[in-house]
Amino acid sequence: MSLPLVILGTGGSVHDVLDIVEAVNQRTPTWEVVGYLDDARPAGSRHLDLEVLGPLHVAERFYGHAFVNAIGSDSTFRRLPEILQSTGLAPDEFTTLIHPAASVSSRAQLGRGVTVNYGVSVGGGAKIGNNVILCPGCIVGHDATIEDYSILAPRTVISGHVHVGRGCYIGARAVIRQRIRIGAGSLVGMGAVVIRETDAGSIVVGNPARPLLRVNPLSLTSLSETGK
């Protein structure tokens, strides 16, 4: 019997989530997507042939359902912890979705609510936190760590032993050199090549990547460990 699944958000990541569900179900019927929770669309409206069930704060009405996050962009990523915590959902109510065409080492550790898209590779010893989005084609090298609420855009390369802090956004086709630490709440621009560590809240761009600016530390409160 298929398990009921509720998608949080109706942004572009919804397409990836639906693609994963479709690919999984083609092999073994597993999920039945019952609809979305979203603050930007009215309850009862439809998006991609599925119903908007209500705003995010009514998530607890769907007790017994599994949830997956489809909220995440370079403009909202720093608010993602706050947004998901506002739903009142516990970590174990989020499900991890892995596309059959992804490669995840049996020695990697994945948290709850992770979406692993088509063509993703996760190496042995890698640790992926809760509610992380791995977009199509990105590579997470061996022994790398991706902390909670981070988003890796398509075709990013995270080399071995890299540590990506909580709530980061790594832009499309960016490359992070091995053993580099990316501070919490950082944004790495598309195509950037990062060869030095970044402070929390940094925005870095270019090849080699250089700081563009740094956000006010007060805006990173929800990304601290105490903000979990």
JSON list of C-alpha atoms in Angstrom, two decimals:
[
{"chain": "A", "resi": 1, "resn": "MET", "atom": "CA", "xyz": [0.00, 0.00, 0.00]},
{"chain": "A", "resi": 2, "resn": "SER", "atom": "CA", "xyz": [1.31, 3.46, -0.92]},
{"chain": "A", "resi": 3, "resn": "LEU", "atom": "CA", "xyz": [2.18, 5.87, 1.89]},
{"chain": "A", "resi": 4, "resn": "PRO", "atom": "CA", "xyz": [0.63, 9.38, 1.93]},
{"chain": "A", "resi": 5, "resn": "LEU", "atom": "CA", "xyz": [3.14, 12.15, 1.25]},
{"chain": "A", "resi": 6, "resn": "VAL", "atom": "CA", "xyz": [2.65, 15.90, 1.74]},
{"chain": "A", "resi": 7, "resn": "ILE", "atom": "CA", "xyz": [4.97, 18.35, -0.02]},
{"chain": "A", "resi": 8, "resn": "LEU", "atom": "CA", "xyz": [5.93, 21.57, 1.76]},
{"chain": "A", "resi": 9, "resn": "GLY", "atom": "CA", "xyz": [6.07, 24.44, -0.73]},
{"chain": "A", "resi": 10, "resn": "THR", "atom": "CA", "xyz": [5.17, 24.84, -4.39]},
{"chain": "A", "resi": 11, "resn": "GLY", "atom": "CA", "xyz": [8.38, 26.33, -5.77]},
{"chain": "A", "resi": 12, "resn": "GLY", "atom": "CA", "xyz": [10.64, 24.98, -8.46]},
{"chain": "A", "resi": 13, "resn": "SER", "atom": "CA", "xyz": [11.93, 22.15, -6.27]},
{"chain": "A", "resi": 14, "resn": "VAL", "atom": "CA", "xyz": [8.47, 20.57, -6.51]},
{"chain": "A", "resi": 15, "resn": "HIS", "atom": "CA", "xyz": [9.34, 19.33, -9.99]},
{"chain": "A", "resi": 16, "resn": "ASP", "atom": "CA", "xyz": [12.37, 17.48, -8.61]},
{"chain": "A", "resi": 17, "resn": "VAL", "atom": "CA", "xyz": [10.36, 15.96, -5.77]},
{"chain": "A", "resi": 18, "resn": "LEU", "atom": "CA", "xyz": [7.64, 14.76, -8.13]},
{"chain": "A", "resi": 19, "resn": "ASP", "atom": "CA", "xyz": [10.25, 13.31, -10.50]},
{"chain": "A", "resi": 20, "resn": "ILE", "atom": "CA", "xyz": [11.80, 11.33, -7.65]},
{"chain": "A", "resi": 21, "resn": "VAL", "atom": "CA", "xyz": [8.42, 10.05, -6.47]},
{"chain": "A", "resi": 22, "resn": "GLU", "atom": "CA", "xyz": [7.48, 9.02, -10.01]},
{"chain": "A", "resi": 23, "resn": "ALA", "atom": "CA", "xyz": [10.79, 7.20, -10.54]},
{"chain": "A", "resi": 24, "resn": "VAL", "atom": "CA", "xyz": [10.54, 5.40, -7.20]},
{"chain": "A", "resi": 25, "resn": "ASN", "atom": "CA", "xyz": [6.92, 4.39, -7.82]},
{"chain": "A", "resi": 26, "resn": "GLN", "atom": "CA", "xyz": [7.77, 2.99, -11.25]},
{"chain": "A", "resi": 27, "resn": "ARG", "atom": "CA", "xyz": [9.98, 0.44, -9.51]},
{"chain": "A", "resi": 28, "resn": "THR", "atom": "CA", "xyz": [7.94, -0.17, -6.39]},
{"chain": "A", "resi": 29, "resn": "PRO", "atom": "CA", "xyz": [4.67, 1.68, -5.62]},
{"chain": "A", "resi": 30, "resn": "THR", "atom": "CA", "xyz": [5.66, 3.54, -2.47]},
{"chain": "A", "resi": 31, "resn": "TRP", "atom": "CA", "xyz": [4.22, 7.05, -2.30]},
{"chain": "A", "resi": 32, "resn": "GLU", "atom": "CA", "xyz": [0.88, 8.74, -2.90]},
{"chain": "A", "resi": 33, "resn": "VAL", "atom": "CA", "xyz": [1.29, 12.52, -3.04]},
{"chain": "A", "resi": 34, "resn": "VAL", "atom": "CA", "xyz": [-1.85, 13.95, -1.45]},
{"chain": "A", "resi": 35, "resn": "GLY", "atom": "CA", "xyz": [-1.02, 17.63, -2.03]},
{"chain": "A", "resi": 36, "resn": "TYR", "atom": "CA", "xyz": [0.92, 20.66, -0.83]},
{"chain": "A", "resi": 37, "resn": "LEU", "atom": "CA", "xyz": [1.12, 22.95, 2.14]},
{"chain": "A", "resi": 38, "resn": "ASP", "atom": "CA", "xyz": [2.07, 26.46, 1.06]},
{"chain": "A", "resi": 39, "resn": "ASP", "atom": "CA", "xyz": [1.65, 29.98, 2.42]},
{"chain": "A", "resi": 40, "resn": "ALA", "atom": "CA", "xyz": [1.69, 31.65, -0.99]},
{"chain": "A", "resi": 41, "resn": "ARG", "atom": "CA", "xyz": [-1.25, 29.84, -2.64]},
{"chain": "A", "resi": 42, "resn": "PRO", "atom": "CA", "xyz": [-4.85, 29.66, -1.40]},
{"chain": "A", "resi": 43, "resn": "ALA", "atom": "CA", "xyz": [-6.17, 26.43, 0.05]},
{"chain": "A", "resi": 44, "resn": "GLY", "atom": "CA", "xyz": [-8.16, 24.51, -2.51]},
{"chain": "A", "resi": 45, "resn": "SER", "atom": "CA", "xyz": [-6.21, 25.83, -5.48]},
{"chain": "A", "resi": 46, "resn": "ARG", "atom": "CA", "xyz": [-4.28, 23.41, -7.67]},
{"chain": "A", "resi": 47, "resn": "HIS", "atom": "CA", "xyz": [-0.70, 23.26, -8.84]},
{"chain": "A", "resi": 48, "resn": "LEU", "atom": "CA", "xyz": [0.67, 20.61, -11.21]},
{"chain": "A", "resi": 49, "resn": "ASP", "atom": "CA", "xyz": [-2.59, 18.67, -10.84]},
{"chain": "A", "resi": 50, "resn": "LEU", "atom": "CA", "xyz": [-2.33, 18.47, -7.05]},
{"chain": "A", "resi": 51, "resn": "GLU", "atom": "CA", "xyz": [-4.32, 20.36, -4.41]},
{"chain": "A", "resi": 52, "resn": "VAL", "atom": "CA", "xyz": [-2.98, 22.99, -2.06]},
{"chain": "A", "resi": 53, "resn": "LEU", "atom": "CA", "xyz": [-4.22, 21.64, 1.28]},
{"chain": "A", "resi": 54, "resn": "GLY", "atom": "CA", "xyz": [-3.59, 24.80, 3.27]},
{"chain": "A", "resi": 55, "resn": "PRO", "atom": "CA", "xyz": [-0.80, 26.94, 4.76]},
{"chain": "A", "resi": 56, "resn": "LEU", "atom": "CA", "xyz": [2.28, 25.47, 6.40]},
{"chain": "A", "resi": 57, "resn": "HIS", "atom": "CA", "xyz": [1.04, 25.92, 9.96]},
{"chain": "A", "resi": 58, "resn": "VAL", "atom": "CA", "xyz": [-1.72, 23.30, 9.49]},
{"chain": "A", "resi": 59, "resn": "ALA", "atom": "CA", "xyz": [0.82, 20.51, 8.97]},
{"chain": "A", "resi": 60, "resn": "GLU", "atom": "CA", "xyz": [-0.09, 18.84, 12.25]},
{"chain": "A", "resi": 61, "resn": "ARG", "atom": "CA", "xyz": [-3.58, 18.12, 10.86]},
{"chain": "A", "resi": 62, "resn": "PHE", "atom": "CA", "xyz": [-1.93, 15.52, 8.64]},
{"chain": "A", "resi": 63, "resn": "TYR", "atom": "CA", "xyz": [-0.63, 13.34, 11.43]},
{"chain": "A", "resi": 64, "resn": "GLY", "atom": "CA", "xyz": [0.50, 9.98, 10.08]},
{"chain": "A", "resi": 65, "resn": "HIS", "atom": "CA", "xyz": [1.54, 11.40, 6.72]},
{"chain": "A", "resi": 66, "resn": "ALA", "atom": "CA", "xyz": [5.14, 11.73, 5.60]},
{"chain": "A", "resi": 67, "resn": "PHE", "atom": "CA", "xyz": [6.46, 15.17, 4.66]},
{"chain": "A", "resi": 68, "resn": "VAL", "atom": "CA", "xyz": [9.14, 16.37, 2.27]},
{"chain": "A", "resi": 69, "resn": "ASN", "atom": "CA", "xyz": [10.50, 19.88, 1.84]},
{"chain": "A", "resi": 70, "resn": "ALA", "atom": "CA", "xyz": [10.38, 21.62, -1.54]},
{"chain": "A", "resi": 71, "resn": "ILE", "atom": "CA", "xyz": [11.16, 25.10, -0.18]},
{"chain": "A", "resi": 72, "resn": "GLY", "atom": "CA", "xyz": [14.58, 26.39, -1.02]},
{"chain": "A", "resi": 73, "resn": "SER", "atom": "CA", "xyz": [16.20, 28.99, -3.22]},
{"chain": "A", "resi": 74, "resn": "ASP", "atom": "CA", "xyz": [19.09, 31.41, -3.10]},
{"chain": "A", "resi": 75, "resn": "SER", "atom": "CA", "xyz": [16.67, 34.06, -1.81]},
{"chain": "A", "resi": 76, "resn": "THR", "atom": "CA", "xyz": [15.01, 32.09, 1.01]},
{"chain": "A", "resi": 77, "resn": "PHE", "atom": "CA", "xyz": [17.61, 29.57, 2.16]},
{"chain": "A", "resi": 78, "resn": "ARG", "atom": "CA", "xyz": [18.63, 31.44, 5.32]},
{"chain": "A", "resi": 79, "resn": "ARG", "atom": "CA", "xyz": [15.01, 31.40, 6.52]},
{"chain": "A", "resi": 80, "resn": "LEU", "atom": "CA", "xyz": [14.53, 27.69, 5.87]},
{"chain": "A", "resi": 81, "resn": "PRO", "atom": "CA", "xyz": [15.12, 26.54, 9.50]},
{"chain": "A", "resi": 82, "resn": "GLU", "atom": "CA", "xyz": [12.58, 29.10, 10.76]},
{"chain": "A", "resi": 83, "resn": "ILE", "atom": "CA", "xyz": [10.06, 28.17, 8.06]},
{"chain": "A", "resi": 84, "resn": "LEU", "atom": "CA", "xyz": [10.23, 24.43, 8.68]},
{"chain": "A", "resi": 85, "resn": "GLN", "atom": "CA", "xyz": [10.24, 24.80, 12.46]},
{"chain": "A", "resi": 86, "resn": "SER", "atom": "CA", "xyz": [7.06, 26.89, 12.21]},
{"chain": "A", "resi": 87, "resn": "THR", "atom": "CA", "xyz": [5.22, 23.81, 10.93]},
{"chain": "A", "resi": 88, "resn": "GLY", "atom": "CA", "xyz": [5.58, 22.10, 14.31]},
{"chain": "A", "resi": 89, "resn": "LEU", "atom": "CA", "xyz": [6.76, 18.92, 12.61]},
{"chain": "A", "resi": 90, "resn": "ALA", "atom": "CA", "xyz": [9.29, 16.67, 14.32]},
{"chain": "A", "resi": 91, "resn": "PRO", "atom": "CA", "xyz": [12.41, 15.60, 12.37]},
{"chain": "A", "resi": 92, "resn": "ASP", "atom": "CA", "xyz": [11.18, 12.02, 12.12]},
{"chain": "A", "resi": 93, "resn": "GLU", "atom": "CA", "xyz": [8.04, 13.17, 10.29]},
{"chain": "A", "resi": 94, "resn": "PHE", "atom": "CA", "xyz": [10.16, 14.15, 7.28]},
{"chain": "A", "resi": 95, "resn": "THR", "atom": "CA", "xyz": [11.04, 11.44, 4.80]},
{"chain": "A", "resi": 96, "resn": "THR", "atom": "CA", "xyz": [14.17, 11.10, 2.69]},
{"chain": "A", "resi": 97, "resn": "LEU", "atom": "CA", "xyz": [13.64, 10.62, -1.05]},
{"chain": "A", "resi": 98, "resn": "ILE", "atom": "CA", "xyz": [16.38, 9.10, -3.22]},
{"chain": "A", "resi": 99, "resn": "HIS", "atom": "CA", "xyz": [16.11, 8.95, -7.00]},
{"chain": "A", "resi": 100, "resn": "PRO", "atom": "CA", "xyz": [16.87, 5.45, -8.33]},
{"chain": "A", "resi": 101, "resn": "ALA", "atom": "CA", "xyz": [19.42, 7.03, -10.68]},
{"chain": "A", "resi": 102, "resn": "ALA", "atom": "CA", "xyz": [21.41, 8.51, -7.79]},
{"chain": "A", "resi": 103, "resn": "SER", "atom": "CA", "xyz": [24.46, 6.81, -6.30]},
{"chain": "A", "resi": 104, "resn": "VAL", "atom": "CA", "xyz": [24.65, 6.85, -2.51]},
{"chain": "A", "resi": 105, "resn": "SER", "atom": "CA", "xyz": [27.41, 4.90, -0.78]},
{"chain": "A", "resi": 106, "resn": "SER", "atom": "CA", "xyz": [26.32, 2.34, 1.78]},
{"chain": "A", "resi": 107, "resn": "ARG", "atom": "CA", "xyz": [28.87, 3.99, 4.07]},
{"chain": "A", "resi": 108, "resn": "ALA", "atom": "CA", "xyz": [27.29, 7.44, 3.79]},
{"chain": "A", "resi": 109, "resn": "GLN", "atom": "CA", "xyz": [24.89, 8.75, 6.44]},
{"chain": "A", "resi": 110, "resn": "LEU", "atom": "CA", "xyz": [21.73, 10.61, 5.43]},
{"chain": "A", "resi": 111, "resn": "GLY", "atom": "CA", "xyz": [19.48, 12.52, 7.81]},
{"chain": "A", "resi": 112, "resn": "ARG", "atom": "CA", "xyz": [15.73, 13.00, 7.65]},
{"chain": "A", "resi": 113, "resn": "GLY", "atom": "CA", "xyz": [13.99, 14.97, 4.92]},
{"chain": "A", "resi": 114, "resn": "VAL", "atom": "CA", "xyz": [16.85, 14.77, 2.43]},
{"chain": "A", "resi": 115, "resn": "THR", "atom": "CA", "xyz": [16.04, 14.89, -1.29]},
{"chain": "A", "resi": 116, "resn": "VAL", "atom": "CA", "xyz": [18.61, 13.14, -3.47]},
{"chain": "A", "resi": 117, "resn": "ASN", "atom": "CA", "xyz": [17.96, 13.91, -7.11]},
{"chain": "A", "resi": 118, "resn": "TYR", "atom": "CA", "xyz": [18.81, 12.28, -10.43]},
{"chain": "A", "resi": 119, "resn": "GLY", "atom": "CA", "xyz": [22.53, 11.83, -11.05]},
{"chain": "A", "resi": 120, "resn": "VAL", "atom": "CA", "xyz": [23.66, 12.75, -7.54]},
{"chain": "A", "resi": 121, "resn": "SER", "atom": "CA", "xyz": [26.72, 10.96, -6.14]},
{"chain": "A", "resi": 122, "resn": "VAL", "atom": "CA", "xyz": [27.35, 10.72, -2.39]},
{"chain": "A", "resi": 123, "resn": "GLY", "atom": "CA", "xyz": [30.66, 9.15, -1.41]},
{"chain": "A", "resi": 124, "resn": "GLY", "atom": "CA", "xyz": [31.58, 6.83, 1.42]},
{"chain": "A", "resi": 125, "resn": "GLY", "atom": "CA", "xyz": [31.87, 8.40, 4.85]},
{"chain": "A", "resi": 126, "resn": "ALA", "atom": "CA", "xyz": [29.85, 11.46, 3.81]},
{"chain": "A", "resi": 127, "resn": "LYS", "atom": "CA", "xyz": [27.36, 12.82, 6.35]},
{"chain": "A", "resi": 128, "resn": "ILE", "atom": "CA", "xyz": [24.25, 14.61, 5.11]},
{"chain": "A", "resi": 129, "resn": "GLY", "atom": "CA", "xyz": [22.13, 16.44, 7.70]},
{"chain": "A", "resi": 130, "resn": "ASN", "atom": "CA", "xyz": [18.37, 16.89, 7.97]},
{"chain": "A", "resi": 131, "resn": "ASN", "atom": "CA", "xyz": [16.32, 18.67, 5.27]},
{"chain": "A", "resi": 132, "resn": "VAL", "atom": "CA", "xyz": [19.20, 18.98, 2.83]},
{"chain": "A", "resi": 133, "resn": "ILE", "atom": "CA", "xyz": [18.42, 19.33, -0.89]},
{"chain": "A", "resi": 134, "resn": "LEU", "atom": "CA", "xyz": [20.88, 17.70, -3.30]},
{"chain": "A", "resi": 135, "resn": "CYS", "atom": "CA", "xyz": [19.90, 18.95, -6.76]},
{"chain": "A", "resi": 136, "resn": "PRO", "atom": "CA", "xyz": [20.44, 16.95, -9.96]},
{"chain": "A", "resi": 137, "resn": "GLY", "atom": "CA", "xyz": [23.99, 15.99, -10.81]},
{"chain": "A", "resi": 138, "resn": "CYS", "atom": "CA", "xyz": [25.76, 17.29, -7.71]},
{"chain": "A", "resi": 139, "resn": "ILE", "atom": "CA", "xyz": [28.66, 15.37, -6.19]},
{"chain": "A", "resi": 140, "resn": "VAL", "atom": "CA", "xyz": [29.41, 15.00, -2.48]},
{"chain": "A", "resi": 141, "resn": "GLY", "atom": "CA", "xyz": [32.86, 13.53, -2.00]},
{"chain": "A", "resi": 142, "resn": "HIS", "atom": "CA", "xyz": [34.02, 10.99, 0.53]},
{"chain": "A", "resi": 143, "resn": "ASP", "atom": "CA", "xyz": [34.02, 12.04, 4.20]},
{"chain": "A", "resi": 144, "resn": "ALA", "atom": "CA", "xyz": [32.36, 15.38, 3.42]},
{"chain": "A", "resi": 145, "resn": "THR", "atom": "CA", "xyz": [29.75, 16.85, 5.79]},
{"chain": "A", "resi": 146, "resn": "ILE", "atom": "CA", "xyz": [26.68, 18.81, 4.70]},
{"chain": "A", "resi": 147, "resn": "GLU", "atom": "CA", "xyz": [24.88, 20.24, 7.72]},
{"chain": "A", "resi": 148, "resn": "ASP", "atom": "CA", "xyz": [21.11, 20.68, 8.15]},
{"chain": "A", "resi": 149, "resn": "TYR", "atom": "CA", "xyz": [19.06, 22.89, 5.81]},
{"chain": "A", "resi": 150, "resn": "SER", "atom": "CA", "xyz": [21.78, 23.31, 3.18]},
{"chain": "A", "resi": 151, "resn": "ILE", "atom": "CA", "xyz": [21.03, 23.32, -0.55]},
{"chain": "A", "resi": 152, "resn": "LEU", "atom": "CA", "xyz": [23.40, 22.12, -3.26]},
{"chain": "A", "resi": 153, "resn": "ALA", "atom": "CA", "xyz": [22.34, 23.44, -6.66]},
{"chain": "A", "resi": 154, "resn": "PRO", "atom": "CA", "xyz": [22.76, 21.38, -9.85]},
{"chain": "A", "resi": 155, "resn": "ARG", "atom": "CA", "xyz": [26.24, 20.09, -10.75]},
{"chain": "A", "resi": 156, "resn": "THR", "atom": "CA", "xyz": [27.99, 21.36, -7.64]},
{"chain": "A", "resi": 157, "resn": "VAL", "atom": "CA", "xyz": [31.13, 19.50, -6.60]},
{"chain": "A", "resi": 158, "resn": "ILE", "atom": "CA", "xyz": [31.86, 19.09, -2.89]},
{"chain": "A", "resi": 159, "resn": "SER", "atom": "CA", "xyz": [35.30, 17.50, -2.61]},
{"chain": "A", "resi": 160, "resn": "GLY", "atom": "CA", "xyz": [36.45, 15.05, 0.03]},
{"chain": "A", "resi": 161, "resn": "HIS", "atom": "CA", "xyz": [36.52, 16.13, 3.70]},
{"chain": "A", "resi": 162, "resn": "VAL", "atom": "CA", "xyz": [34.74, 19.42, 2.96]},
{"chain": "A", "resi": 163, "resn": "HIS", "atom": "CA", "xyz": [32.47, 20.71, 5.74]},
{"chain": "A", "resi": 164, "resn": "VAL", "atom": "CA", "xyz": [29.47, 22.74, 4.57]},
{"chain": "A", "resi": 165, "resn": "GLY", "atom": "CA", "xyz": [27.87, 24.52, 7.54]},
{"chain": "A", "resi": 166, "resn": "ARG", "atom": "CA", "xyz": [24.23, 24.70, 8.50]},
{"chain": "A", "resi": 167, "resn": "GLY", "atom": "CA", "xyz": [21.92, 26.52, 6.10]},
{"chain": "A", "resi": 168, "resn": "CYS", "atom": "CA", "xyz": [24.29, 27.15, 3.19]},
{"chain": "A", "resi": 169, "resn": "TYR", "atom": "CA", "xyz": [23.45, 27.57, -0.49]},
{"chain": "A", "resi": 170, "resn": "ILE", "atom": "CA", "xyz": [26.03, 26.30, -2.96]},
{"chain": "A", "resi": 171, "resn": "GLY", "atom": "CA", "xyz": [25.33, 27.64, -6.46]},
{"chain": "A", "resi": 172, "resn": "ALA", "atom": "CA", "xyz": [25.17, 25.65, -9.66]},
{"chain": "A", "resi": 173, "resn": "ARG", "atom": "CA", "xyz": [28.49, 24.20, -10.86]},
{"chain": "A", "resi": 174, "resn": "ALA", "atom": "CA", "xyz": [30.43, 25.60, -7.92]},
{"chain": "A", "resi": 175, "resn": "VAL", "atom": "CA", "xyz": [33.45, 23.57, -6.84]},
{"chain": "A", "resi": 176, "resn": "ILE", "atom": "CA", "xyz": [34.71, 23.37, -3.26]},
{"chain": "A", "resi": 177, "resn": "ARG", "atom": "CA", "xyz": [38.32, 22.27, -2.79]},
{"chain": "A", "resi": 178, "resn": "GLN", "atom": "CA", "xyz": [39.03, 19.34, -0.48]},
{"chain": "A", "resi": 179, "resn": "ARG", "atom": "CA", "xyz": [39.18, 19.94, 3.29]},
{"chain": "A", "resi": 180, "resn": "ILE", "atom": "CA", "xyz": [37.61, 23.42, 3.03]},
{"chain": "A", "resi": 181, "resn": "ARG", "atom": "CA", "xyz": [35.09, 24.60, 5.64]},
{"chain": "A", "resi": 182, "resn": "ILE", "atom": "CA", "xyz": [32.12, 26.70, 4.49]},
{"chain": "A", "resi": 183, "resn": "GLY", "atom": "CA", "xyz": [30.67, 28.77, 7.34]},
{"chain": "A", "resi": 184, "resn": "ALA", "atom": "CA", "xyz": [27.00, 28.53, 8.31]},
{"chain": "A", "resi": 185, "resn": "GLY", "atom": "CA", "xyz": [24.61, 30.60, 6.21]},
{"chain": "A", "resi": 186, "resn": "SER", "atom": "CA", "xyz": [27.10, 31.15, 3.40]},
{"chain": "A", "resi": 187, "resn": "LEU", "atom": "CA", "xyz": [26.15, 31.58, -0.25]},
{"chain": "A", "resi": 188, "resn": "VAL", "atom": "CA", "xyz": [28.61, 30.34, -2.86]},
{"chain": "A", "resi": 189, "resn": "GLY", "atom": "CA", "xyz": [27.88, 31.83, -6.27]},
{"chain": "A", "resi": 190, "resn": "MET", "atom": "CA", "xyz": [27.33, 29.74, -9.37]},
{"chain": "A", "resi": 191, "resn": "GLY", "atom": "CA", "xyz": [30.53, 28.51, -10.97]},
{"chain": "A", "resi": 192, "resn": "ALA", "atom": "CA", "xyz": [32.67, 29.66, -8.05]},
{"chain": "A", "resi": 193, "resn": "VAL", "atom": "CA", "xyz": [35.85, 27.75, -7.23]},
{"chain": "A", "resi": 194, "resn": "VAL", "atom": "CA", "xyz": [36.39, 27.89, -3.47]},
{"chain": "A", "resi": 195, "resn": "ILE", "atom": "CA", "xyz": [39.96, 27.27, -2.33]},
{"chain": "A", "resi": 196, "resn": "ARG", "atom": "CA", "xyz": [39.81, 28.98, 1.09]},
{"chain": "A", "resi": 197, "resn": "GLU", "atom": "CA", "xyz": [37.50, 28.67, 4.08]},
{"chain": "A", "resi": 198, "resn": "THR", "atom": "CA", "xyz": [34.56, 31.08, 4.34]},
{"chain": "A", "resi": 199, "resn": "ASP", "atom": "CA", "xyz": [33.25, 32.80, 7.45]},
{"chain": "A", "resi": 200, "resn": "ALA", "atom": "CA", "xyz": [29.64, 32.37, 8.53]},
{"chain": "A", "resi": 201, "resn": "GLY", "atom": "CA", "xyz": [27.25, 34.42, 6.43]},
{"chain": "A", "resi": 202, "resn": "SER", "atom": "CA", "xyz": [29.72, 34.99, 3.60]},
{"chain": "A", "resi": 203, "resn": "ILE", "atom": "CA", "xyz": [28.80, 35.51, -0.04]},
{"chain": "A", "resi": 204, "resn": "VAL", "atom": "CA", "xyz": [31.66, 34.40, -2.28]},
{"chain": "A", "resi": 205, "resn": "VAL", "atom": "CA", "xyz": [31.89, 34.47, -6.07]},
{"chain": "A", "resi": 206, "resn": "GLY", "atom": "CA", "xyz": [34.42, 33.93, -8.84]},
{"chain": "A", "resi": 207, "resn": "ASN", "atom": "CA", "xyz": [37.41, 31.73, -9.67]},
{"chain": "A", "resi": 208, "resn": "PRO", "atom": "CA", "xyz": [39.13, 31.69, -7.30]},
{"chain": "A", "resi": 209, "resn": "ALA", "atom": "CA", "xyz": [36.21, 32.64, -5.07]},
{"chain": "A", "resi": 210, "resn": "ARG", "atom": "CA", "xyz": [36.45, 35.94, -3.21]},
{"chain": "A", "resi": 211, "resn": "PRO", "atom": "CA", "xyz": [34.13, 37.49, -0.62]},
{"chain": "A", "resi": 212, "resn": "LEU", "atom": "CA", "xyz": [31.48, 39.78, -2.06]},
{"chain": "A", "resi": 213, "resn": "LEU", "atom": "CA", "xyz": [29.99, 40.75, 1.29]},
{"chain": "A", "resi": 214, "resn": "ARG", "atom": "CA", "xyz": [28.97, 39.28, 4.62]},
{"chain": "A", "resi": 215, "resn": "VAL", "atom": "CA", "xyz": [25.46, 39.40, 6.07]},
{"chain": "A", "resi": 216, "resn": "ASN", "atom": "CA", "xyz": [24.61, 40.80, 9.49]},
{"chain": "A", "resi": 217, "resn": "PRO", "atom": "CA", "xyz": [25.32, 38.04, 12.05]},
{"chain": "A", "resi": 218, "resn": "LEU", "atom": "CA", "xyz": [21.95, 38.77, 13.70]},
{"chain": "A", "resi": 219, "resn": "SER", "atom": "CA", "xyz": [20.23, 37.42, 10.58]},
{"chain": "A", "resi": 220, "resn": "LEU", "atom": "CA", "xyz": [21.92, 34.05, 11.16]},
{"chain": "A", "resi": 221, "resn": "THR", "atom": "CA", "xyz": [20.24, 33.41, 14.52]},
{"chain": "A", "resi": 222, "resn": "SER", "atom": "CA", "xyz": [18.03, 30.63, 13.15]},
{"chain": "A", "resi": 223, "resn": "LEU", "atom": "CA", "xyz": [21.11, 28.89, 11.75]},
{"chain": "A", "resi": 224, "resn": "SER", "atom": "CA", "xyz": [22.85, 28.56, 15.11]},
{"chain": "A", "resi": 225, "resn": "GLU", "atom": "CA", "xyz": [22.89, 25.27, 16.94]},
{"chain": "A", "resi": 226, "resn": "THR", "atom": "CA", "xyz": [20.51, 26.74, 19.51]},
{"chain": "A", "resi": 227, "resn": "GLY", "atom": "CA", "xyz": [18.10, 27.54, 16.71]},
{"chain": "A", "resi": 228, "resn": "LYS", "atom": "CA", "xyz": [17.39, 23.90, 15.94]}
]
